[in-house]
PDB file of C-alpha atoms in Angstrom:
ATOM      1  CA  PHE Z  15       0.000   0.000   0.000  1.00  0.00           C
ATOM      2  CA  VAL Z  16       1.004   3.584  -0.604  1.00  0.00           C
ATOM      3  CA  ILE Z  17      -0.390   6.123   1.825  1.00  0.00           C
ATOM      4  CA  VAL Z  18      -0.527   9.721   0.653  1.00  0.00           C
ATOM      5  CA  ASP Z  19      -1.124  12.607   3.026  1.00  0.00           C
ATOM      6  CA  TYR Z  20      -2.980  15.231   1.003  1.00  0.00           C
ATOM      7  CA  GLY Z  21      -3.129  17.719   3.845  1.00  0.00           C
ATOM      8  CA  CYS Z  22      -6.115  19.935   4.517  1.00  0.00           C
ATOM      9  CA  ASP Z  23      -6.660  21.667   1.165  1.00  0.00           C
ATOM     10  CA  TYR Z  24      -9.254  19.443  -0.477  1.00  0.00           C
ATOM     11  CA  ASP Z  25      -9.874  21.795  -3.405  1.00  0.00           C
ATOM     12  CA  ILE Z  26      -6.289  21.440  -4.615  1.00  0.00           C
ATOM     13  CA  THR Z  27      -5.975  17.675  -4.009  1.00  0.00           C
ATOM     14  CA  ARG Z  28      -9.508  16.555  -4.905  1.00  0.00           C
ATOM     15  CA  GLY Z  29      -8.608  14.919  -8.232  1.00  0.00           C
ATOM     16  CA  SER Z  30      -5.731  12.901  -6.817  1.00  0.00           C
ATOM     17  CA  PHE Z  31      -7.717  11.905  -3.737  1.00  0.00           C
ATOM     18  CA  LEU Z  32     -10.690  10.686  -5.755  1.00  0.00           C
ATOM     19  CA  MET Z  33      -8.416   8.532  -7.956  1.00  0.00           C
ATOM     20  CA  CYS Z  34      -7.280   6.529  -4.909  1.00  0.00           C
ATOM     21  CA  GLN Z  35      -8.698   3.027  -4.641  1.00  0.00           C
ATOM     22  CA  ARG Z  36      -9.366   3.364  -0.910  1.00  0.00           C
ATOM     23  CA  LYS Z  37     -10.053   6.658   0.743  1.00  0.00           C
ATOM     24  CA  PHE Z  38      -9.225   7.226   4.396  1.00  0.00           C
ATOM     25  CA  VAL Z  39      -9.982  10.533   6.050  1.00  0.00           C
ATOM     26  CA  ILE Z  40      -8.070  10.991   9.275  1.00  0.00           C
ATOM     27  CA  GLY Z  41      -7.977  13.902  11.668  1.00  0.00           C
ATOM     28  CA  SER Z  42      -8.508  15.063  15.193  1.00  0.00           C
ATOM     29  CA  MET Z  43     -11.808  15.128  17.041  1.00  0.00           C
ATOM     30  CA  ALA Z  44     -10.435  17.399  19.753  1.00  0.00           C
ATOM     31  CA  TRP Z  45     -12.676  20.466  20.041  1.00  0.00           C
ATOM     32  CA  TRP Z  46      -9.890  22.902  19.131  1.00  0.00           C
ATOM     33  CA  LYS Z  47      -9.123  20.974  15.913  1.00  0.00           C
ATOM     34  CA  LEU Z  48     -12.579  19.684  15.002  1.00  0.00           C
ATOM     35  CA  GLN Z  49     -13.314  22.592  12.657  1.00  0.00           C
ATOM     36  CA  SER Z  50     -10.867  21.302  10.029  1.00  0.00           C
ATOM     37  CA  TYR Z  51     -12.590  17.902  10.002  1.00  0.00           C
ATOM     38  CA  VAL Z  52     -16.032  19.509   9.835  1.00  0.00           C
ATOM     39  CA  THR Z  53     -14.955  21.832   7.006  1.00  0.00           C
ATOM     40  CA  PHE Z  54     -13.758  18.822   5.023  1.00  0.00           C
ATOM     41  CA  LEU Z  55     -17.050  17.016   5.639  1.00  0.00           C
ATOM     42  CA  VAL Z  56     -19.056  20.031   4.513  1.00  0.00           C
ATOM     43  CA  ASN Z  57     -16.913  20.416   1.376  1.00  0.00           C
ATOM     44  CA  THR Z  58     -17.354  16.747   0.434  1.00  0.00           C
ATOM     45  CA  GLU Z  59     -21.048  16.266   1.208  1.00  0.00           C
ATOM     46  CA  ASN Z  60     -21.928  15.932  -2.484  1.00  0.00           C
ATOM     47  CA  GLU Z  61     -19.156  13.486  -3.417  1.00  0.00           C
ATOM     48  CA  GLN Z  62     -20.932  10.365  -4.648  1.00  0.00           C
ATOM     49  CA  SER Z  63     -18.169   8.012  -3.543  1.00  0.00           C
ATOM     50  CA  ARG Z  64     -18.123   9.366   0.035  1.00  0.00           C
ATOM     51  CA  LYS Z  65     -20.359   6.557   1.297  1.00  0.00           C
ATOM     52  CA  HIS Z  66     -17.348   4.245   0.755  1.00  0.00           C
ATOM     53  CA  TRP Z  67     -14.783   6.402   2.520  1.00  0.00           C
ATOM     54  CA  ILE Z  68     -13.355   5.410   5.887  1.00  0.00           C
ATOM     55  CA  PHE Z  69     -13.353   8.154   8.512  1.00  0.00           C
ATOM     56  CA  LEU Z  70     -10.759   7.879  11.260  1.00  0.00           C
ATOM     57  CA  THR Z  71      -9.613   9.946  14.194  1.00  0.00           C
ATOM     58  CA  THR Z  72      -6.368  10.124  16.093  1.00  0.00           C
ATOM     59  CA  THR Z  73      -8.015  11.663  19.144  1.00  0.00           C
ATOM     60  CA  PRO Z  74     -11.152   9.744  20.102  1.00  0.00           C
ATOM     61  CA  VAL Z  75     -12.944  12.556  21.935  1.00  0.00           C
ATOM     62  CA  SER Z  76     -16.460  11.183  22.407  1.00  0.00           C
ATOM     63  CA  GLU Z  77     -18.161  14.580  22.137  1.00  0.00           C
ATOM     64  CA  GLY Z  78     -16.450  15.332  18.823  1.00  0.00           C
ATOM     65  CA  ILE Z  79     -17.189  11.907  17.406  1.00  0.00           C
ATOM     66  CA  GLY Z  80     -20.798  12.163  18.580  1.00  0.00           C
ATOM     67  CA  TYR Z  81     -21.218  15.547  16.934  1.00  0.00           C
ATOM     68  CA  VAL Z  82     -19.783  14.363  13.594  1.00  0.00           C
ATOM     69  CA  LYS Z  83     -21.857  11.158  13.620  1.00  0.00           C
ATOM     70  CA  LYS Z  84     -25.059  13.085  14.351  1.00  0.00           C
ATOM     71  CA  GLU Z  85     -24.509  15.964  11.928  1.00  0.00           C
ATOM     72  CA  PHE Z  86     -23.002  14.052   9.001  1.00  0.00           C
ATOM     73  CA  LYS Z  87     -24.372  10.514   9.473  1.00  0.00           C
ATOM     74  CA  ILE Z  88     -20.959   8.854   9.197  1.00  0.00           C
ATOM     75  CA  GLN Z  89     -19.105   6.281  11.257  1.00  0.00           C
ATOM     76  CA  VAL Z  90     -15.810   7.458  12.767  1.00  0.00           C
ATOM     77  CA  THR Z  91     -13.276   4.897  13.991  1.00  0.00           C
ATOM     78  CA  ASP Z  92     -10.421   5.759  16.304  1.00  0.00           C
ATOM     79  CA  VAL Z  93      -6.878   4.779  15.428  1.00  0.00           C
ATOM     80  CA  PRO Z  94      -5.098   3.019  18.319  1.00  0.00           C
ATOM     81  CA  TYR Z  95      -2.692   5.292  20.164  1.00  0.00           C
ATOM     82  CA  GLU Z  96       0.984   4.533  19.745  1.00  0.00           C
ATOM     83  CA  PRO Z  97       3.549   6.391  21.862  1.00  0.00           C
ATOM     84  CA  ASP Z  98       6.292   5.432  19.382  1.00  0.00           C
ATOM     85  CA  PRO Z  99       5.126   5.480  15.728  1.00  0.00           C
ATOM     86  CA  PHE Z 100       8.249   3.568  14.680  1.00  0.00           C
ATOM     87  CA  ARG Z 101       7.349   0.576  16.837  1.00  0.00           C
ATOM     88  CA  LEU Z 102       3.781  -0.551  16.398  1.00  0.00           C
ATOM     89  CA  GLY Z 103       2.104  -2.590  19.092  1.00  0.00           C
ATOM     90  CA  LYS Z 104      -0.266  -5.514  18.658  1.00  0.00           C
ATOM     91  CA  ASN Z 105      -3.406  -3.332  18.688  1.00  0.00           C
ATOM     92  CA  SER Z 106      -2.103  -1.084  15.926  1.00  0.00           C
ATOM     93  CA  ILE Z 107      -0.924  -3.967  13.775  1.00  0.00           C
ATOM     94  CA  GLU Z 108      -4.324  -5.664  14.067  1.00  0.00           C
ATOM     95  CA  PHE Z 109      -6.043  -2.372  13.292  1.00  0.00           C
ATOM     96  CA  PHE Z 110      -4.041  -1.829  10.101  1.00  0.00           C
ATOM     97  CA  TYR Z 111      -4.632  -5.420   8.987  1.00  0.00           C
ATOM     98  CA  LYS Z 112      -8.360  -4.818   9.370  1.00  0.00           C
ATOM     99  CA  LEU Z 113      -8.112  -1.679   7.249  1.00  0.00           C
ATOM    100  CA  ALA Z 114      -6.192  -3.568   4.587  1.00  0.00           C
ATOM    101  CA  ASP Z 115      -8.709  -6.427   4.641  1.00  0.00           C
ATOM    102  CA  ARG Z 116     -11.666  -4.065   4.227  1.00  0.00           C
ATOM    103  CA  GLU Z 117     -13.222  -5.044   7.528  1.00  0.00           C
ATOM    104  CA  PHE Z 118     -14.518  -1.518   8.061  1.00  0.00           C
ATOM    105  CA  GLY Z 119     -17.071  -1.785   5.272  1.00  0.00           C
ATOM    106  CA  ILE Z 120     -15.155  -0.222   2.403  1.00  0.00           C
TER     107      ILE Z 120
END
């Protein structure tokens, strides 16, 4: 797999993002960062393929996840926390295998 971080400017990267076979949207659900995630969701509401995208968060703040689920009718899955990103633990490895195996309903 090749993972590409397109950053936060969807208008510039839209074409490249939509060409990807699997689309993962990842960001923070912390209140002080939630606006970027919400802006992306608003800007992509009319994308026909969005129902197949996987929405993830690095900060599983229940209030933020609840708000996004209620307002945008999407499922948000939290990525397991890893203190050292260069040494993945069992939970993270299992999580990434599930993503690769399409167990999140892609």
